[in-house]
Structures are given as C-alpha cells and as structure tokens.
Short mmCIF file of C-alpha atoms and ligand atoms in Angstrom, two decimals:
data_model
loop_
_atom_site.label_atom_id
_atom_site.label_comp_id
_atom_site.label_asym_id
_atom_site.label_seq_id
_atom_site.Cartn_x
_atom_site.Cartn_y
_atom_site.Cartn_z
CA MET A 26 0.04 -0.02 0.08
CA ALA A 27 1.63 3.22 -1.04
CA LEU A 28 -0.36 6.16 0.35
CA GLY A 29 0.56 9.52 -1.05
CA TRP A 30 0.71 12.66 0.98
CA ARG A 31 -2.55 14.07 -0.47
CA ASP A 32 -4.33 10.63 0.22
CA LEU A 33 -3.04 10.80 3.88
CA ARG A 34 -4.29 14.29 4.24
CA SER A 35 -7.74 13.56 3.03
CA LEU A 36 -7.83 10.40 5.38
CA LEU A 37 -6.69 12.55 8.23
CA ALA A 38 -9.46 14.99 7.48
CA ARG A 39 -12.07 12.42 7.37
CA SER A 40 -10.92 10.75 10.63
CA VAL A 41 -11.73 13.99 12.57
CA LEU A 42 -15.43 13.58 11.66
CA GLY A 43 -15.87 9.84 11.16
CA GLN A 44 -13.08 8.29 13.43
CA ASP A 45 -11.84 6.10 10.59
CA CYS A 46 -8.20 4.78 10.87
CA VAL A 47 -5.90 7.41 9.42
CA LEU A 48 -4.00 4.80 7.41
CA CYS A 49 -6.55 2.44 6.07
CA ALA A 50 -9.94 4.23 6.75
CA ALA A 51 -11.48 1.27 8.46
CA PRO A 52 -13.52 2.04 11.44
CA SER A 53 -11.26 2.62 14.31
CA GLY A 54 -13.67 3.67 17.21
CA GLU A 55 -12.08 6.25 19.44
CA ARG A 56 -8.60 5.69 18.08
CA LEU A 57 -6.59 7.32 15.12
CA LEU A 58 -5.39 3.88 13.96
CA CYS A 59 -7.28 0.73 13.80
CA ALA A 60 -5.93 -2.29 15.81
CA ALA A 61 -4.34 -3.98 12.60
CA CYS A 62 -2.54 -0.71 11.49
CA ALA A 63 -1.40 -0.08 15.01
CA ALA A 64 0.07 -3.64 15.10
CA ASP A 65 1.76 -3.18 11.77
CA LEU A 66 3.79 -0.04 12.68
CA PRO A 67 7.60 -0.70 12.34
CA GLN A 68 8.58 -1.85 15.77
CA ILE A 69 12.02 -1.80 17.34
CA ALA A 70 12.87 -5.27 18.27
CA ALA A 71 16.29 -5.45 19.94
CA ALA A 72 17.89 -1.97 20.75
CA CYS A 73 20.58 -0.51 22.55
CA PRO A 74 19.24 0.56 25.98
CA GLN A 75 21.26 3.89 25.86
CA CYS A 76 20.68 5.05 22.26
CA ALA A 77 17.84 2.73 21.04
CA GLY A 78 19.87 1.94 17.95
CA PRO A 79 20.23 -1.53 16.56
CA SER A 80 21.80 -4.08 19.02
CA PRO A 81 21.21 -7.78 18.26
CA ARG A 82 20.98 -8.83 21.97
CA GLY A 83 19.75 -5.64 23.46
CA ALA A 84 23.13 -4.96 24.98
CA VAL A 85 24.83 -1.53 25.12
CA CYS A 86 25.99 -1.00 21.46
CA GLY A 87 29.61 -0.48 20.18
CA ALA A 88 29.12 3.35 19.33
CA CYS A 89 27.84 3.94 22.99
CA MET A 90 30.82 1.93 24.42
CA THR A 91 33.22 3.88 22.32
CA HIS A 92 31.72 7.33 22.77
CA PRO A 93 29.37 7.28 25.77
CA PRO A 94 26.60 9.62 25.29
CA ALA A 95 25.63 12.32 27.84
CA PHE A 96 22.14 10.66 28.09
CA ASP A 97 21.65 7.31 30.26
CA ALA A 98 18.76 5.78 28.24
CA THR A 99 16.57 5.99 25.29
CA ILE A 100 13.12 4.77 24.67
CA ALA A 101 11.96 4.89 21.06
CA LEU A 102 8.50 3.53 19.90
CA TRP A 103 8.97 2.94 16.26
CA ARG A 104 11.67 3.12 13.47
CA TYR A 105 11.12 6.32 11.53
CA GLU A 106 9.87 4.63 8.30
CA PHE A 107 6.62 4.53 6.48
CA PRO A 108 3.90 5.02 7.76
CA VAL A 109 5.34 6.46 10.99
CA ASP A 110 7.26 9.13 8.94
CA ARG A 111 4.06 10.30 7.37
CA LEU A 112 2.23 10.47 10.80
CA VAL A 113 5.02 12.58 12.27
CA LEU A 114 4.94 14.93 9.29
CA ALA A 115 1.19 15.20 9.46
CA LEU A 116 1.54 16.34 13.05
CA LYS A 117 4.49 18.64 12.63
CA PHE A 118 3.64 20.32 9.32
CA GLY A 119 -0.17 19.43 8.77
CA GLY A 120 -0.93 20.61 12.41
CA ARG A 121 -2.74 17.37 13.09
CA LEU A 122 -2.66 17.70 16.83
CA ALA A 123 -4.69 14.52 17.41
CA LEU A 124 -1.50 12.56 16.49
CA ALA A 125 0.15 14.09 19.52
CA GLU A 126 -2.35 12.37 21.70
CA ALA A 127 -1.98 9.12 20.01
CA PHE A 128 1.94 9.43 20.20
CA GLY A 129 1.96 10.69 23.80
CA THR A 130 -0.26 7.96 25.17
CA ALA A 131 1.66 5.21 23.12
CA LEU A 132 4.90 6.49 24.71
CA ALA A 133 3.27 6.36 28.15
CA ASP A 134 2.53 2.81 27.62
CA GLN A 135 6.09 2.11 26.50
CA VAL A 136 7.64 3.72 29.47
CA ALA A 137 5.38 2.07 32.15
CA GLY A 138 7.29 1.31 35.15
CA ARG A 139 10.10 3.90 34.63
CA ARG A 140 10.52 6.67 37.12
CA VAL A 141 11.63 10.25 36.34
CA ASP A 142 11.14 13.69 38.10
CA ALA A 143 9.72 15.37 35.11
CA LEU A 144 9.36 15.47 31.37
CA VAL A 145 11.35 17.98 29.27
CA PRO A 146 9.96 18.57 25.80
CA MET A 147 12.82 19.20 23.31
CA PRO A 148 12.43 23.06 22.78
CA LEU A 149 11.86 24.77 19.50
CA GLY A 150 13.72 27.93 18.71
CA PRO A 151 11.77 31.02 18.80
CA ALA A 152 11.44 31.67 15.12
CA ARG A 153 10.47 27.94 14.45
CA LEU A 154 7.80 28.30 17.23
CA VAL A 155 6.28 31.35 15.67
CA GLU A 156 6.36 29.66 12.28
CA ARG A 157 4.76 26.39 13.29
CA GLY A 158 2.47 27.82 16.11
CA PHE A 159 3.30 24.86 18.44
CA ASN A 160 6.00 22.71 19.58
CA GLN A 161 5.15 19.09 18.72
CA ALA A 162 7.59 17.80 21.44
CA LEU A 163 5.53 19.69 24.03
CA GLU A 164 2.19 18.51 22.59
CA ILE A 165 3.30 14.89 22.82
CA ALA A 166 4.79 15.45 26.27
CA ARG A 167 1.50 16.71 27.60
CA HIS A 168 -0.33 13.61 26.72
CA THR A 169 2.58 11.37 28.09
CA ALA A 170 2.50 13.33 31.19
CA ARG A 171 -1.40 13.00 31.54
CA ALA A 172 -1.13 9.24 31.14
CA THR A 173 1.72 8.74 33.33
CA GLY A 174 1.24 11.37 36.08
CA PHE A 175 4.74 12.92 35.59
CA ALA A 176 4.85 16.61 35.44
CA VAL A 177 5.88 18.58 32.22
CA ALA A 178 8.57 21.06 32.84
CA PRO A 179 9.31 22.97 29.69
CA GLU A 180 10.61 25.87 31.64
CA LEU A 181 13.71 23.71 32.58
CA VAL A 182 15.27 24.41 29.33
CA ARG A 183 15.08 26.59 26.34
CA ARG A 184 16.78 26.96 22.97
CA VAL A 185 18.77 30.15 22.95
CA ARG A 186 19.23 30.33 19.21
CA ASP A 187 17.63 29.19 16.24
CA THR A 188 19.73 26.57 14.36
CA ALA A 189 19.54 25.42 10.91
CA PRO A 190 17.16 22.55 10.54
CA GLN A 191 19.26 19.42 11.13
CA THR A 192 17.65 17.55 8.19
CA ASP A 193 19.26 20.21 5.90
CA LEU A 194 22.73 19.27 7.25
CA PRO A 195 25.08 16.28 6.61
CA HIS A 196 25.50 14.17 9.64
CA ASP A 197 28.97 15.20 10.68
CA ALA A 198 27.82 18.97 10.79
CA ARG A 199 24.93 18.39 13.05
CA ALA A 200 26.80 18.44 16.30
CA ALA A 201 28.36 21.63 15.52
CA ASN A 202 25.11 23.10 14.44
CA VAL A 203 23.50 22.66 17.83
CA ARG A 204 26.48 23.33 20.06
CA GLY A 205 25.56 25.90 22.66
CA ALA A 206 21.94 25.85 21.42
CA PHE A 207 20.35 25.30 24.90
CA GLU A 208 20.23 26.96 28.26
CA CYS A 209 18.84 25.54 31.49
CA GLY A 210 16.58 27.13 33.92
CA LEU A 211 16.68 26.77 37.55
CA GLY A 212 15.79 23.37 39.37
CA VAL A 213 17.68 20.99 37.18
CA ALA A 214 20.18 19.96 39.83
CA GLY A 215 19.88 16.58 41.23
CA ARG A 216 16.97 15.68 39.10
CA SER A 217 16.05 12.83 36.89
CA LEU A 218 14.57 13.96 33.59
CA ALA A 219 13.01 12.43 30.57
CA VAL A 220 13.57 14.61 27.19
CA VAL A 221 10.52 14.06 24.96
CA ASP A 222 11.01 14.46 21.20
CA ASP A 223 9.31 13.23 18.07
CA VAL A 224 12.05 11.88 16.03
CA MET A 225 15.73 11.03 16.87
CA THR A 226 18.01 11.11 13.80
CA THR A 227 21.72 11.26 14.62
CA GLY A 228 20.77 12.08 18.13
CA ALA A 229 22.93 15.40 17.98
CA SER A 230 20.17 17.65 19.53
CA LEU A 231 19.41 15.18 22.30
CA GLU A 232 23.15 14.59 23.09
CA GLU A 233 23.65 18.44 23.19
CA LEU A 234 20.64 18.92 25.46
CA ALA A 235 21.53 15.94 27.64
CA ARG A 236 25.00 17.54 27.97
CA THR A 237 23.69 20.96 28.86
CA LEU A 238 21.30 19.42 31.56
CA LYS A 239 24.08 17.36 33.03
CA ARG A 240 26.27 20.38 33.18
CA ALA A 241 23.52 22.04 35.20
CA GLY A 242 23.62 19.16 37.54
CA ALA A 243 20.96 16.85 36.37
CA ASP A 244 21.46 13.44 37.77
CA ARG A 245 20.02 11.24 34.96
CA ILE A 246 18.71 11.95 31.51
CA GLU A 247 16.52 9.71 29.46
CA ASN A 248 15.24 10.23 25.97
CA TRP A 249 11.65 9.29 25.21
CA VAL A 250 11.14 9.45 21.48
CA VAL A 251 8.31 8.46 19.10
CA ALA A 252 10.54 7.42 16.29
CA ARG A 253 14.17 6.74 15.47
CA THR A 254 15.87 6.60 12.16
CA TRP A 255 17.08 3.07 11.44
CA PRO A 256 20.05 2.10 9.29
CA ARG A 257 18.91 0.11 6.32
CA THR A 258 20.08 -3.48 6.15
ZN1 ZN B 30 -5.98 0.92 9.79
ZN1 ZN B 31 23.98 2.56 21.66
#
C-alpha cells in the first residue's frame, strides 16, 4: 500500500469527523489507528538501551561503548519509516494535533514502570515556534504526562538560538550546528529527567541537550522519542 501525502491528508481530515483509521480508513472507534494498522507499525525489536539503535541482543552498542553519550537511556517507539514518517509529518507540518495524543499515550504505555522527576520537551527555537505555532514535542509530552502522572517542565530548558534544520545538514555537521543551542533554567540539579521528542535522527540535538542538563547538575537523562531513524540493512 503506497499512500501519497495527499491521500493521507484526506484520510486525516475524514478521521476528525468519522473516526476512521488514518491509514486504512477502516472504522477505528475512538482511536486514530485501527488495531491492525497499529500492530503493523515498524516496531523496534532489539535495541541498545542507551541510544535505542540496533543491538542484536539488546546490549549497550559499540558506538555507546566507544563514545558514551551524555544521556543514560533512550526509549523509542517505532523506526522512522513508513507510515510513521507520514504520521510525524502530518503532526508537525499538517498541524494534526490529534496525533500528538496518539503518540503521547503510546509513549506512556512504553515507559510504564520507569521513574523520572519530570518530562522536558525538546524546545523549539523562537523563530521556528512562531512559524509552526506549536511545539510538537511539548504537545506529545503533555499527553505522556497526563497518562503517566509525571509533570511536564518545559521551563527547565530553552533554545537560545535558532539553528539550521538538522535535516538540511550532513550528519557530521549536526553536532556543531546545535552546540550551545540550549540553556537551562533553575531546578535541574539533582533531578532525573526524560527529554521528549518526536524523532531521533543522529541524536545530535538530544546529546547536546543532555550535555547541557548534566552540566547544570541533572542526575540522569532519558530520551523518550516517538521514532528513531534506523539504518537500512
Ligand atoms: Zn487501519
Ligand atoms: Zn547505543
């Protein structure tokens, strides 16, 4: 099944009225996705507990052993592939905020049993926020918070400069692009925090944010992300 962007948009529009599955248009009750489509999303099987990248036996991967990231753990729901990529884009650029609820509650299910002091949504730069009108990471985090009972604390961190979109840059330029991009508010010291984001690509932004939070005294940082890019095999 190859759904075009236009098809997906019309399915999304219909779902608001009729609660049809956004992917296959079958009746889906209260949910955006029917049970069959939800079960078909590209799951992450065995992953490195620190970066959520591929790791056959679920052990800490070679990359994390060689260059330990500033964050302590990463939870990712799905591989960033069809149709998850379409859903993320529909939230971000199509403003389909109902998807933030679907993502946020799915994330809450995935992190059941984990303990953190607060959720920190990946902040957007001021210009990007004006352009988009909302921060998708904050919208997702709100729903994860509602379902888990953890507080959302967007005030703990802000993006002090607008950086070039990471997707426009080659991988090796991404770390430099985000260096010094974040600033912490008060109240970070000694806390265990979960950074919530939609997509983890190279992890450069998450790494820089974790480094900034740790420098401000954070005890432990976990990344809770909806999707993670996955190397093609
Ligand atoms: Zn479906
Ligand atoms: Zn790893």
